[in-house]
Amino acid sequence: MSSECKLRLPRSGGFVLEAQVDLPSEGVLGLFGHSGCGKTTLIRCLAGLEPSACGKIVFNDNVWLDSEKKIFVPAHKRAIGYVFQDAALFDHLTVYDNLMYGYNRAGGRKHIAEFDHVTGLTGVTPLLKRTTINLSGGERQRVAMARALMSAPQLLLYDEPLASLDQSSRQAMMRLLERIKRAWKIPAVYISHSAEELAALADTVTLMDNGKTTTTGNVFQILTRPDTPYAKSDNALFAIPATVEKYDEEHHLATLSWLGGQMLLPRHAKPEIENVRIVAHARDVSLTEEMPKASSILNIFPVTVTGRFPAGEAFELIQLAAGEAPILSRITKYSADRLDIHPGKKLFAQLKTASLANATVDPSPSVTAQHNQPLSE
Amino acid sequence: MTPDDLTALWITLKLAALSALSALVLGALIGWWLARTHSRFRGIFEAVLSLPMVVPPSVLGFYLLVLLGPKSPVAFLFEKTGLGPFSFTFTGLIIGCTVSSLPFVIRPIQVAFSAINDRVLEAAATLGASPINRFFTIALPQARAGLITAAILGFAHAAGAFGVVLMIGGNIPGQTRVLSVAIYNHVEMMEYSQAHMLSGILVVIALVLMSLVHLLNPNKRRRQE
């Protein structure tokens, strides 16, 4: 099955969207760029919410747009699930009726899972009888996700679903998105200006700047580029794929193997998933010329410098290869000069701290078991 | 109250209810279009629609009389369809009252439709709801308060119509004579006590209806997202 997406849409004020993306047949495609770069316009074109868009969109052999042949399939006839930044719930309906609104309009497609399974996994089962008015931001967004899943989508479109949430609900929501991805493997397009979200969720990433799509690559490569949003800020981060080897219960340490060797990370409990991602900030990676004899830092590994970029007045962003894995380090310009950092130079990197993404499983069965009876109202 | 006055009261209520209903249906469609369109003709259209508010009712009634009468420019339609002419009929009154109360009905509906978040309608579309389906399942329920207000205003306006009714032919006892015209007749005959009675009834109806509008639209702020 083939897919294709090439778009052009002029907007008022001289802004022109000119985009070409590879729609995923599996996995998550991240669209990464600053606010106002046209990400939302692009994803709205995919959803069919921009009737004046020109170009061609084919998803899994279904033609959604072909402006040369004057084909435009409107949003309600595309097999999509769209999650808006502000949830966009139907406030005149209960949570249950919000979900049924999608469920009843699946357009003859097979539902991705039982109603109860979806509400259980998204954690909205206890909310079903409530009205939407008094839900918290995180709850609203979970209902919106469950509702989108109910309509049997073949492509999920996430329009910065975490942007309007506070930090704690954001973490919970990210875990939920990972679970949804793992449970149903629905291809998805995820737009964000947060490297952290893409590090956890995306498989491939397309960079966008000023209405144009620029570069596409796998998420691990793209995150270590110097031209991503925030790459030059204190929050620059990178991700590396890893496998959980063992868990030391006495010291609460997980041993992970990755392309650069092995890594020890403190975890309060054993990671529940084998294939995880290590996500670390560039500022937590320091560089040294010699292997230190004794250090409180657990993770020290050899790296080769592949690039050096100014990042603000006092800092530099150093691109490194650890084995095959691209990583980043953010150090002062002064240190970079003192270490004489240049491409090809071999150094040791010390990783102070990192987190794991994609490491937890579905909520315990007891959560879903309470509400096994299908609701009929 | 004389039997004639009672009949006039009944006709008034019937007229008000039916014209409020037809104005509501028309108003919902027009209000939806006005609230959603980006057409450059919207301004002109809105001006035309608000004419019944500013043109004297007798003028509106006169044009409607010409339009609905047997020698009207659309009389061929009457022949084709077998309906009409509508001058001096109860149906004519409904048409007249519908037109004259339309601006009062459209306004609250349009405001209610405009207040609906675009995202919510788009969300419905992405879930598979067609435009017509969205109108009935999202727009109408979310604009419910506006629709009720519009219905009450339409009813109140039609119940008190005088100029339009008189011009289209509303003085046939038992058919088109409504309360407002009956009051006029009583005053003409110097029957002030009966005029008092009927006027009082109209005031009470109006008071009850306007209280309802205010009860249904308390100034509560809707939760911001």
Coordinates of C-alpha atoms in Angstrom, one line a residue:
Chain A
M1 CA 0.0 0.0 0.0
S2 CA 1.4 3.3 -0.9
S3 CA 1.1 6.7 0.6
E4 CA 2.1 10.1 -0.6
C5 CA 1.7 13.7 0.7
K6 CA 2.7 16.9 -1.1
L7 CA 1.0 20.1 -0.1
R8 CA 0.8 23.7 -0.9
L9 CA -1.4 26.2 0.9
P10 CA -0.9 30.0 0.8
R11 CA -2.2 31.8 3.9
S12 CA -2.9 35.4 4.5
G13 CA 0.1 37.5 5.4
G14 CA 2.5 35.9 2.9
F15 CA 2.8 32.6 4.7
V16 CA 2.9 29.7 2.4
L17 CA 2.9 26.0 3.5
E18 CA 5.0 23.9 1.2
A19 CA 5.3 20.5 2.6
Q20 CA 6.2 17.0 1.6
V21 CA 6.0 14.2 4.2
D22 CA 6.2 10.4 4.1
L23 CA 3.0 9.3 5.8
P24 CA 3.8 6.5 8.1
S25 CA 2.4 3.0 7.4
E26 CA 3.4 2.1 10.9
G27 CA 4.9 4.0 13.8
V28 CA 4.8 7.6 14.6
L29 CA 6.0 10.5 12.4
G30 CA 6.9 13.6 14.4
L31 CA 6.6 17.0 12.9
F32 CA 9.0 19.2 14.7
G33 CA 9.3 22.9 14.6
H34 CA 8.8 26.2 16.4
S35 CA 5.3 27.6 17.0
G36 CA 4.0 29.2 13.8
C37 CA 6.1 27.1 11.5
G38 CA 3.0 25.6 9.8
K39 CA 2.9 22.2 11.7
T40 CA -0.8 22.7 12.6
T41 CA -1.7 23.8 9.1
L42 CA -0.1 20.8 7.7
I43 CA -1.8 18.3 10.0
R44 CA -5.1 20.1 9.4
C45 CA -4.6 19.5 5.7
L46 CA -4.1 15.8 6.4
A47 CA -7.3 15.8 8.3
G48 CA -9.3 17.5 5.5
L49 CA -10.0 20.6 7.5
E50 CA -8.4 22.9 5.0
P51 CA -10.4 22.6 1.8
S52 CA -8.3 25.1 -0.1
A53 CA -5.1 23.1 0.2
C54 CA -3.5 22.1 -3.1
G55 CA -1.5 19.0 -3.9
K56 CA -1.9 15.3 -3.3
I57 CA -2.5 13.2 -0.3
V58 CA -2.7 9.4 -0.6
F59 CA -2.9 7.3 2.5
N60 CA -2.7 3.5 2.1
D61 CA -3.9 3.7 -1.5
N62 CA -6.9 6.0 -0.5
V63 CA -6.8 9.3 -2.4
W64 CA -7.8 12.0 0.0
L65 CA -6.7 15.0 -2.1
D66 CA -5.7 15.4 -5.7
S67 CA -6.1 19.0 -6.7
E68 CA -5.2 18.2 -10.3
K69 CA -8.1 15.8 -10.5
K70 CA -10.3 18.0 -8.3
I71 CA -10.5 15.3 -5.7
F72 CA -11.1 16.5 -2.1
V73 CA -12.3 14.0 0.5
P74 CA -13.8 16.0 3.4
A75 CA -12.7 15.3 7.0
H76 CA -15.8 13.2 7.9
K77 CA -14.9 10.7 5.1
R78 CA -11.3 10.2 6.1
A79 CA -10.4 7.3 8.4
I80 CA -8.6 9.6 10.9
G81 CA -8.6 10.3 14.5
Y82 CA -7.7 13.8 15.4
V83 CA -6.6 14.9 18.9
F84 CA -6.8 18.7 19.3
Q85 CA -4.6 20.7 21.6
D86 CA -7.7 21.9 23.6
A87 CA -9.5 18.5 23.6
A88 CA -12.6 20.0 21.9
L89 CA -15.1 17.9 23.8
F90 CA -18.8 18.1 23.3
D91 CA -19.9 19.9 26.4
H92 CA -23.6 19.2 25.9
L93 CA -22.9 15.4 26.2
T94 CA -21.6 13.2 28.9
V95 CA -18.2 11.6 28.7
Y96 CA -19.9 8.3 27.6
D97 CA -21.9 10.0 24.9
N98 CA -18.7 11.8 23.7
L99 CA -17.1 8.4 23.2
M100 CA -20.2 7.0 21.6
Y101 CA -20.3 9.9 19.2
G102 CA -17.0 8.5 17.7
Y103 CA -17.9 4.9 18.2
N104 CA -21.2 5.2 16.2
R105 CA -19.4 6.9 13.3
A106 CA -16.7 4.4 12.6
G107 CA -17.9 4.3 9.0
G108 CA -18.2 0.6 8.8
R109 CA -14.5 0.1 9.7
K110 CA -13.6 -2.5 12.3
H111 CA -13.2 -1.0 15.7
I112 CA -9.6 -1.1 17.0
A113 CA -10.7 -2.7 20.2
E114 CA -13.7 -3.3 22.5
F115 CA -15.3 -0.2 23.9
D116 CA -14.3 -1.2 27.5
H117 CA -10.7 -2.0 26.5
V118 CA -10.2 1.5 25.1
T119 CA -11.8 3.2 28.1
G120 CA -9.7 1.0 30.4
L121 CA -6.4 1.7 28.7
T122 CA -7.0 5.4 28.4
G123 CA -8.2 5.5 32.0
V124 CA -11.5 7.2 31.4
T125 CA -13.7 4.4 32.7
P126 CA -14.4 6.1 36.0
L127 CA -15.4 9.3 34.2
L128 CA -18.0 7.8 31.8
K129 CA -21.1 9.1 33.6
R130 CA -19.8 12.6 34.2
T131 CA -20.4 15.7 32.2
T132 CA -17.4 17.1 30.5
I133 CA -17.7 20.5 32.2
N134 CA -15.8 19.8 35.4
L135 CA -13.0 17.5 34.1
S136 CA -9.4 18.5 34.7
G137 CA -7.2 19.3 31.7
G138 CA -5.6 15.9 31.8
E139 CA -8.9 14.1 32.0
R140 CA -10.3 16.1 29.1
Q141 CA -7.4 15.2 27.0
R142 CA -7.7 11.5 27.9
V143 CA -11.4 11.6 26.9
A144 CA -10.5 13.3 23.6
M145 CA -8.0 10.5 22.9
A146 CA -10.4 7.8 23.8
R147 CA -13.0 9.4 21.6
A148 CA -10.6 9.6 18.6
L149 CA -9.7 5.9 19.1
M150 CA -13.4 5.0 19.2
S151 CA -14.0 6.1 15.6
A152 CA -11.7 3.3 14.3
P153 CA -9.0 5.5 12.9
Q154 CA -6.4 4.2 10.4
L155 CA -4.2 7.3 11.0
L156 CA -4.0 9.2 14.2
L157 CA -3.3 12.9 14.1
Y158 CA -2.0 14.5 17.2
D159 CA -2.0 18.3 17.3
E160 CA 0.2 19.1 20.3
P161 CA -2.0 17.2 22.6
L162 CA 0.2 17.9 25.7
A163 CA 0.7 21.6 25.1
S164 CA -2.0 22.9 27.3
L165 CA -1.3 20.5 30.2
D166 CA 0.6 21.0 33.4
Q167 CA 3.9 19.2 33.9
S168 CA 2.5 16.3 35.9
S169 CA -0.4 15.5 33.7
R170 CA 1.9 15.8 30.8
Q171 CA 4.1 13.0 32.0
A172 CA 1.1 10.8 32.6
M173 CA -0.3 11.6 29.1
M174 CA 3.0 10.8 27.5
R175 CA 3.0 7.3 29.2
L176 CA -0.6 7.0 27.8
L177 CA 0.5 7.9 24.3
E178 CA 3.3 5.3 24.5
R179 CA 0.8 2.7 25.6
I180 CA -1.6 3.5 22.8
K181 CA 1.2 3.3 20.3
R182 CA 2.2 -0.1 21.7
A183 CA -1.3 -1.5 22.1
W184 CA -2.7 -0.8 18.6
K185 CA 0.2 0.2 16.4
I186 CA -1.9 2.8 14.6
P187 CA 0.2 4.9 12.3
A188 CA 0.3 8.4 13.7
V189 CA 1.5 11.9 12.9
Y190 CA 2.5 13.8 16.0
I191 CA 3.2 17.5 15.9
S192 CA 5.2 19.2 18.7
H193 CA 7.8 21.7 19.5
S194 CA 8.9 19.6 22.4
A195 CA 12.0 17.4 21.8
E196 CA 11.0 15.5 25.0
E197 CA 7.7 14.3 23.5
L198 CA 9.3 13.3 20.2
A199 CA 12.1 11.5 22.0
A200 CA 9.6 9.3 23.8
L201 CA 7.1 8.8 20.9
A202 CA 8.3 9.4 17.4
D203 CA 10.1 6.9 15.2
T204 CA 10.8 9.3 12.3
V205 CA 10.9 13.1 12.5
T206 CA 10.4 15.7 9.8
L207 CA 11.7 19.2 10.7
M208 CA 9.6 22.2 9.7
D209 CA 10.7 25.8 9.4
N210 CA 8.7 28.8 8.1
G211 CA 6.1 26.7 6.4
K212 CA 8.5 24.3 4.7
T213 CA 9.4 20.8 5.6
T214 CA 13.2 20.6 5.6
T215 CA 14.8 17.3 6.8
T216 CA 13.5 13.9 7.6
G217 CA 15.3 11.1 9.5
N218 CA 15.0 8.7 12.3
V219 CA 14.2 10.4 15.6
F220 CA 17.6 9.6 17.2
Q221 CA 19.4 11.2 14.3
I222 CA 17.2 14.2 14.1
L223 CA 17.3 15.1 17.8
T224 CA 21.0 15.5 17.7
R225 CA 20.9 18.0 14.8
P226 CA 21.9 21.5 15.7
D227 CA 18.9 23.1 13.8
T228 CA 16.0 21.6 15.8
P229 CA 14.0 23.9 18.1
Y230 CA 15.8 24.3 21.4
A231 CA 18.9 22.5 20.2
K232 CA 20.9 25.5 21.3
S233 CA 19.1 26.0 24.5
D234 CA 19.8 24.5 28.0
N235 CA 17.0 22.0 27.3
A236 CA 18.6 20.3 24.3
L237 CA 18.2 16.5 24.6
F238 CA 18.7 13.3 22.7
A239 CA 17.5 9.7 22.9
I240 CA 19.1 6.4 22.3
P241 CA 17.4 3.0 21.8
A242 CA 18.3 0.5 24.4
T243 CA 17.4 -3.0 25.8
V244 CA 16.9 -3.8 29.4
E245 CA 19.4 -6.5 30.4
K246 CA 18.9 -6.9 34.1
Y247 CA 17.6 -5.1 37.2
D248 CA 19.6 -5.0 40.4
E249 CA 16.9 -4.9 43.1
E250 CA 19.3 -4.1 45.9
H251 CA 20.7 -1.0 44.4
H252 CA 17.6 -0.2 42.2
L253 CA 19.8 -0.1 39.2
A254 CA 18.8 -1.2 35.7
T255 CA 21.4 -2.4 33.3
L256 CA 20.8 -1.4 29.7
S257 CA 22.6 -2.3 26.6
W258 CA 22.8 0.1 23.7
L259 CA 24.9 0.8 20.7
G260 CA 27.6 2.4 22.8
G261 CA 27.9 -0.4 25.3
Q262 CA 26.2 -0.8 28.6
M263 CA 24.6 1.8 30.9
L264 CA 23.4 1.7 34.5
L265 CA 20.4 3.8 35.4
P266 CA 18.7 4.1 38.7
R267 CA 15.0 3.0 38.6
H268 CA 12.7 2.7 41.5
A269 CA 11.3 -0.5 39.9
K270 CA 12.2 -2.9 37.2
P271 CA 11.4 -1.6 33.7
E272 CA 8.4 -3.5 32.4
I273 CA 9.3 -3.3 28.8
E274 CA 12.4 -4.7 27.2
N275 CA 12.9 -2.2 24.4
V276 CA 13.2 1.2 25.9
R277 CA 14.6 4.6 25.1
I278 CA 17.2 6.4 27.1
V279 CA 16.4 10.1 27.1
A280 CA 19.0 12.5 28.4
H281 CA 19.7 16.2 28.3
A282 CA 22.9 17.4 26.6
R283 CA 23.7 19.5 29.7
D284 CA 24.1 16.2 31.7
V285 CA 26.8 14.9 29.4
S286 CA 30.3 16.1 30.3
L287 CA 33.5 15.3 28.3
T288 CA 36.9 14.4 29.5
E289 CA 40.1 13.4 27.7
E290 CA 41.0 10.5 29.9
M291 CA 39.1 7.7 31.5
P292 CA 38.7 8.8 35.1
K293 CA 39.9 6.3 37.6
A294 CA 37.2 6.8 40.2
S295 CA 34.0 8.8 39.8
S296 CA 30.6 8.9 41.3
I297 CA 29.3 9.0 37.8
L298 CA 28.2 5.5 36.7
N299 CA 28.2 5.9 32.9
I300 CA 31.4 6.7 31.1
F301 CA 31.9 5.7 27.6
P302 CA 34.2 6.5 24.6
V303 CA 32.9 8.9 22.0
T304 CA 34.1 10.6 18.8
V305 CA 33.3 14.2 18.1
T306 CA 31.3 14.7 14.9
G307 CA 30.4 18.4 15.2
R308 CA 30.7 21.5 17.2
F309 CA 28.1 24.3 17.2
P310 CA 27.8 27.6 19.1
A311 CA 24.9 27.5 21.4
G312 CA 24.4 30.9 23.0
E313 CA 27.2 33.1 24.2
A314 CA 29.0 30.9 26.7
F315 CA 28.0 27.5 25.5
E316 CA 28.6 25.0 22.7
L317 CA 26.7 22.0 21.5
I318 CA 29.0 19.1 20.8
Q319 CA 27.7 16.4 18.5
L320 CA 29.2 13.0 19.3
A321 CA 29.1 9.4 18.1
A322 CA 29.0 6.8 20.9
G323 CA 29.5 3.6 19.0
E324 CA 26.9 4.0 16.3
A325 CA 24.6 6.2 18.5
P326 CA 24.5 9.9 17.9
I327 CA 24.4 11.9 21.2
L328 CA 24.9 15.5 22.4
S329 CA 26.8 17.3 25.0
R330 CA 26.4 20.9 26.1
I331 CA 29.6 22.4 27.6
T332 CA 31.0 25.8 27.9
K333 CA 32.9 27.3 25.0
Y334 CA 35.8 27.7 27.4
S335 CA 35.9 24.0 28.1
A336 CA 35.5 23.1 24.4
D337 CA 38.5 25.3 23.6
R338 CA 40.6 23.8 26.4
L339 CA 39.8 20.3 25.3
D340 CA 40.6 21.3 21.7
I341 CA 37.4 19.8 20.5
H342 CA 37.2 19.2 16.7
P343 CA 35.5 16.6 14.5
G344 CA 37.3 13.2 14.8
K345 CA 38.6 13.8 18.3
K346 CA 38.2 10.9 20.6
L347 CA 37.0 11.6 24.2
F348 CA 35.2 10.0 27.1
A349 CA 31.6 11.1 27.8
Q350 CA 30.1 11.0 31.3
L351 CA 26.4 10.8 31.6
K352 CA 25.2 12.2 34.9
T353 CA 21.5 11.3 34.7
A354 CA 18.9 10.1 32.2
S355 CA 15.3 8.9 32.1
L356 CA 13.7 6.0 30.4
A357 CA 10.8 6.4 27.9
N358 CA 8.6 3.6 26.8
A359 CA 9.3 1.7 30.0
T360 CA 5.9 1.0 31.5
V361 CA 3.2 -1.4 30.5
D362 CA -0.6 -1.0 30.4
P363 CA -2.4 -0.1 33.6
S364 CA -3.0 -3.1 35.9
P365 CA -5.9 -5.3 34.9
S366 CA -7.7 -4.5 38.1
V367 CA -8.4 -1.0 36.8
T368 CA -10.2 -2.3 33.7
A369 CA -11.8 -5.2 35.5
Q370 CA -14.1 -3.0 37.6
H371 CA -16.0 -2.0 34.5
N372 CA -16.3 -5.1 32.5
Q373 CA -19.9 -4.8 31.7
P374 CA -20.6 -2.9 28.5
L375 CA -22.5 0.3 29.4
S376 CA -25.9 0.6 28.0
E377 CA -27.8 3.8 28.8
Chain B
M1 CA -65.2 39.0 27.8
T2 CA -67.4 38.5 24.8
P3 CA -67.2 35.3 22.8
D4 CA -65.6 37.3 20.0
D5 CA -62.9 38.5 22.3
L6 CA -62.2 34.9 23.4
T7 CA -62.0 33.8 19.8
A8 CA -59.5 36.7 19.1
L9 CA -57.4 35.5 22.1
W10 CA -57.4 32.0 20.7
I11 CA -56.4 33.1 17.2
T12 CA -53.7 35.3 18.7
L13 CA -52.2 32.4 20.6
K14 CA -52.4 30.1 17.6
L15 CA -50.9 32.8 15.3
A16 CA -48.1 33.5 17.8
A17 CA -47.2 29.8 18.2
L18 CA -47.3 29.0 14.5
S19 CA -45.3 32.0 13.4
A20 CA -42.8 31.6 16.2
L21 CA -42.3 28.0 15.0
S22 CA -41.9 28.9 11.3
A23 CA -39.6 31.9 12.3
L24 CA -37.6 29.5 14.4
V25 CA -37.0 27.0 11.6
L26 CA -36.1 29.8 9.1
G27 CA -34.1 31.6 11.8
A28 CA -32.1 28.5 12.6
L29 CA -31.1 28.0 9.0
I30 CA -30.4 31.6 8.3
G31 CA -28.7 32.1 11.6
W32 CA -26.4 29.1 11.0
W33 CA -25.5 30.5 7.6
L34 CA -24.8 34.0 9.0
A35 CA -22.7 32.6 11.9
R36 CA -20.6 30.4 9.7
T37 CA -20.3 32.1 6.3
H38 CA -17.3 34.2 5.1
S39 CA -19.4 35.4 2.1
R40 CA -19.0 39.1 1.3
F41 CA -22.7 39.4 0.8
R42 CA -23.3 38.7 4.5
G43 CA -23.5 42.4 5.4
I44 CA -26.1 43.2 2.8
F45 CA -28.0 40.1 3.7
E46 CA -28.0 41.0 7.3
A47 CA -29.2 44.6 6.5
V48 CA -32.1 43.2 4.4
L49 CA -33.0 40.8 7.2
S50 CA -33.1 43.6 9.8
L51 CA -35.4 45.8 7.7
P52 CA -38.6 44.5 9.4
M53 CA -37.2 45.9 12.6
V54 CA -36.9 49.5 11.4
V55 CA -39.5 49.8 8.6
P56 CA -43.0 50.7 9.9
P57 CA -45.1 47.6 10.3
S58 CA -47.8 49.1 8.0
V59 CA -45.2 49.5 5.2
L60 CA -44.1 45.9 5.7
G61 CA -47.7 44.8 5.8
F62 CA -48.5 46.8 2.6
Y63 CA -45.8 45.1 0.6
L64 CA -46.8 41.7 1.9
L65 CA -50.4 42.4 1.0
V66 CA -49.3 43.2 -2.5
L67 CA -47.1 40.2 -2.7
L68 CA -49.6 37.8 -1.2
G69 CA -52.7 39.1 -2.9
P70 CA -54.4 37.7 -6.0
K71 CA -52.8 40.2 -8.4
S72 CA -49.3 39.8 -7.0
P73 CA -46.2 39.4 -9.0
V74 CA -46.0 35.8 -7.7
A75 CA -49.6 35.1 -8.4
F76 CA -48.6 32.5 -11.1
L77 CA -47.1 30.5 -8.2
F78 CA -50.5 30.4 -6.6
E79 CA -52.0 29.0 -9.7
K80 CA -49.3 26.5 -10.2
T81 CA -49.4 25.2 -6.7
G82 CA -53.1 25.7 -6.0
L83 CA -52.2 27.6 -2.8
G84 CA -53.1 31.2 -2.1
P85 CA -53.7 34.0 -2.6
F86 CA -53.0 34.5 1.1
S87 CA -54.3 38.0 1.7
F88 CA -57.1 38.1 4.2
T89 CA -56.3 34.6 5.4
F90 CA -54.9 33.2 8.6
T91 CA -52.0 31.7 6.6
G92 CA -51.3 35.2 5.3
L93 CA -51.1 36.4 8.9
I94 CA -48.6 33.6 9.7
I95 CA -46.4 34.6 6.8
G96 CA -46.6 38.3 7.8
C97 CA -45.9 37.7 11.5
T98 CA -43.0 35.3 10.6
V99 CA -41.4 37.9 8.4
S100 CA -41.8 40.7 10.9
S101 CA -40.5 38.7 13.8
L102 CA -37.6 37.1 11.9
P103 CA -35.0 39.6 12.9
F104 CA -35.8 39.2 16.6
V105 CA -35.6 35.4 16.2
I106 CA -32.4 35.3 14.1
R107 CA -30.4 37.5 16.4
P108 CA -30.2 35.2 19.5
I109 CA -29.8 32.2 17.3
Q110 CA -26.9 33.8 15.4
V111 CA -25.2 34.8 18.6
A112 CA -25.6 31.3 20.0
F113 CA -24.2 29.7 16.9
S114 CA -21.3 32.1 16.7
A115 CA -20.3 31.1 20.3
I116 CA -19.8 27.5 19.3
N117 CA -16.1 26.7 19.2
D118 CA -14.9 25.9 15.7
R119 CA -12.7 23.1 17.1
V120 CA -15.7 21.3 18.5
L121 CA -17.4 21.2 15.0
E122 CA -14.1 20.1 13.5
A123 CA -13.7 17.4 16.1
A124 CA -17.2 16.1 15.1
A125 CA -16.1 16.2 11.5
T126 CA -12.9 14.2 12.2
L127 CA -15.1 11.6 14.1
G128 CA -17.1 11.1 10.9
A129 CA -20.1 13.5 11.2
S130 CA -21.3 15.0 8.0
P131 CA -22.1 18.7 7.8
I132 CA -25.9 18.1 8.2
N133 CA -25.2 15.6 11.0
R134 CA -23.0 18.2 12.8
F135 CA -25.8 20.8 12.5
F136 CA -28.3 18.5 14.3
T137 CA -26.0 16.7 16.8
I138 CA -23.6 19.6 17.8
A139 CA -24.8 23.0 16.6
L140 CA -28.5 22.8 17.6
P141 CA -28.0 21.2 21.0
Q142 CA -25.2 23.6 21.9
A143 CA -27.3 26.6 20.8
R144 CA -30.3 25.4 22.8
A145 CA -30.5 28.5 25.1
G146 CA -30.4 30.8 22.1
L147 CA -33.1 28.8 20.3
I148 CA -35.4 28.9 23.3
T149 CA -34.9 32.7 23.7
A150 CA -35.6 33.1 20.0
A151 CA -38.8 31.1 20.1
I152 CA -40.1 33.1 23.1
L153 CA -39.2 36.5 21.4
G154 CA -40.8 35.3 18.2
F155 CA -44.0 34.3 20.1
A156 CA -44.1 37.6 22.0
H157 CA -43.5 39.7 18.9
A158 CA -46.2 37.8 16.9
A159 CA -48.7 38.0 19.8
G160 CA -48.5 41.8 19.8
A161 CA -48.3 42.4 16.0
F162 CA -50.8 45.0 14.9
G163 CA -49.7 46.9 11.8
V164 CA -48.7 43.9 9.7
V165 CA -51.8 42.0 10.7
L166 CA -54.2 44.8 9.9
M167 CA -52.6 45.5 6.5
I168 CA -52.7 41.8 5.4
G169 CA -56.4 41.7 6.4
G170 CA -56.7 40.8 10.0
N171 CA -60.1 42.1 11.0
I172 CA -62.3 39.2 10.0
P173 CA -63.9 38.0 13.2
G174 CA -63.2 34.3 13.9
Q175 CA -60.6 34.1 11.2
T176 CA -58.0 36.9 11.3
R177 CA -59.1 39.2 14.0
V178 CA -56.4 39.1 16.7
L179 CA -56.3 40.7 20.2
S180 CA -54.4 43.8 19.1
V181 CA -57.0 44.5 16.4
A182 CA -59.9 43.7 18.7
I183 CA -58.5 46.3 21.2
Y184 CA -58.4 48.8 18.4
N185 CA -62.0 48.1 17.5
H186 CA -63.1 48.4 21.1
V187 CA -61.4 51.8 21.4
E188 CA -63.1 52.9 18.2
M189 CA -66.4 52.0 19.7
M190 CA -65.5 53.7 23.0
E191 CA -65.6 50.4 24.8
Y192 CA -62.8 51.2 27.1
S193 CA -63.4 48.6 29.8
Q194 CA -63.1 45.8 27.2
A195 CA -60.0 47.4 25.7
H196 CA -58.6 47.5 29.2
M197 CA -59.2 43.8 29.7
L198 CA -57.6 42.7 26.4
S199 CA -54.7 45.1 26.8
G200 CA -54.1 43.7 30.3
I201 CA -54.0 40.2 28.9
L202 CA -51.4 41.1 26.3
V203 CA -49.3 42.8 28.9
V204 CA -49.4 39.8 31.1
I205 CA -48.5 37.5 28.3
A206 CA -45.6 39.7 27.4
L207 CA -44.5 40.0 31.0
V208 CA -44.5 36.2 31.5
L209 CA -42.6 35.6 28.3
M210 CA -39.9 38.2 29.0
S211 CA -39.5 36.8 32.5
L212 CA -39.0 33.4 30.9
V213 CA -36.3 34.8 28.6
H214 CA -34.4 36.2 31.6
L215 CA -34.9 33.1 33.7
L216 CA -33.5 30.9 30.9
N217 CA -30.5 33.2 30.2
P218 CA -29.0 34.0 33.6
N219 CA -25.8 35.9 33.2
K220 CA -23.7 32.9 34.1
R221 CA -20.3 32.7 32.5
R222 CA -19.6 29.5 30.7
R223 CA -16.5 27.6 31.8
Q224 CA -13.5 28.7 29.8
E225 CA -11.3 26.0 28.5

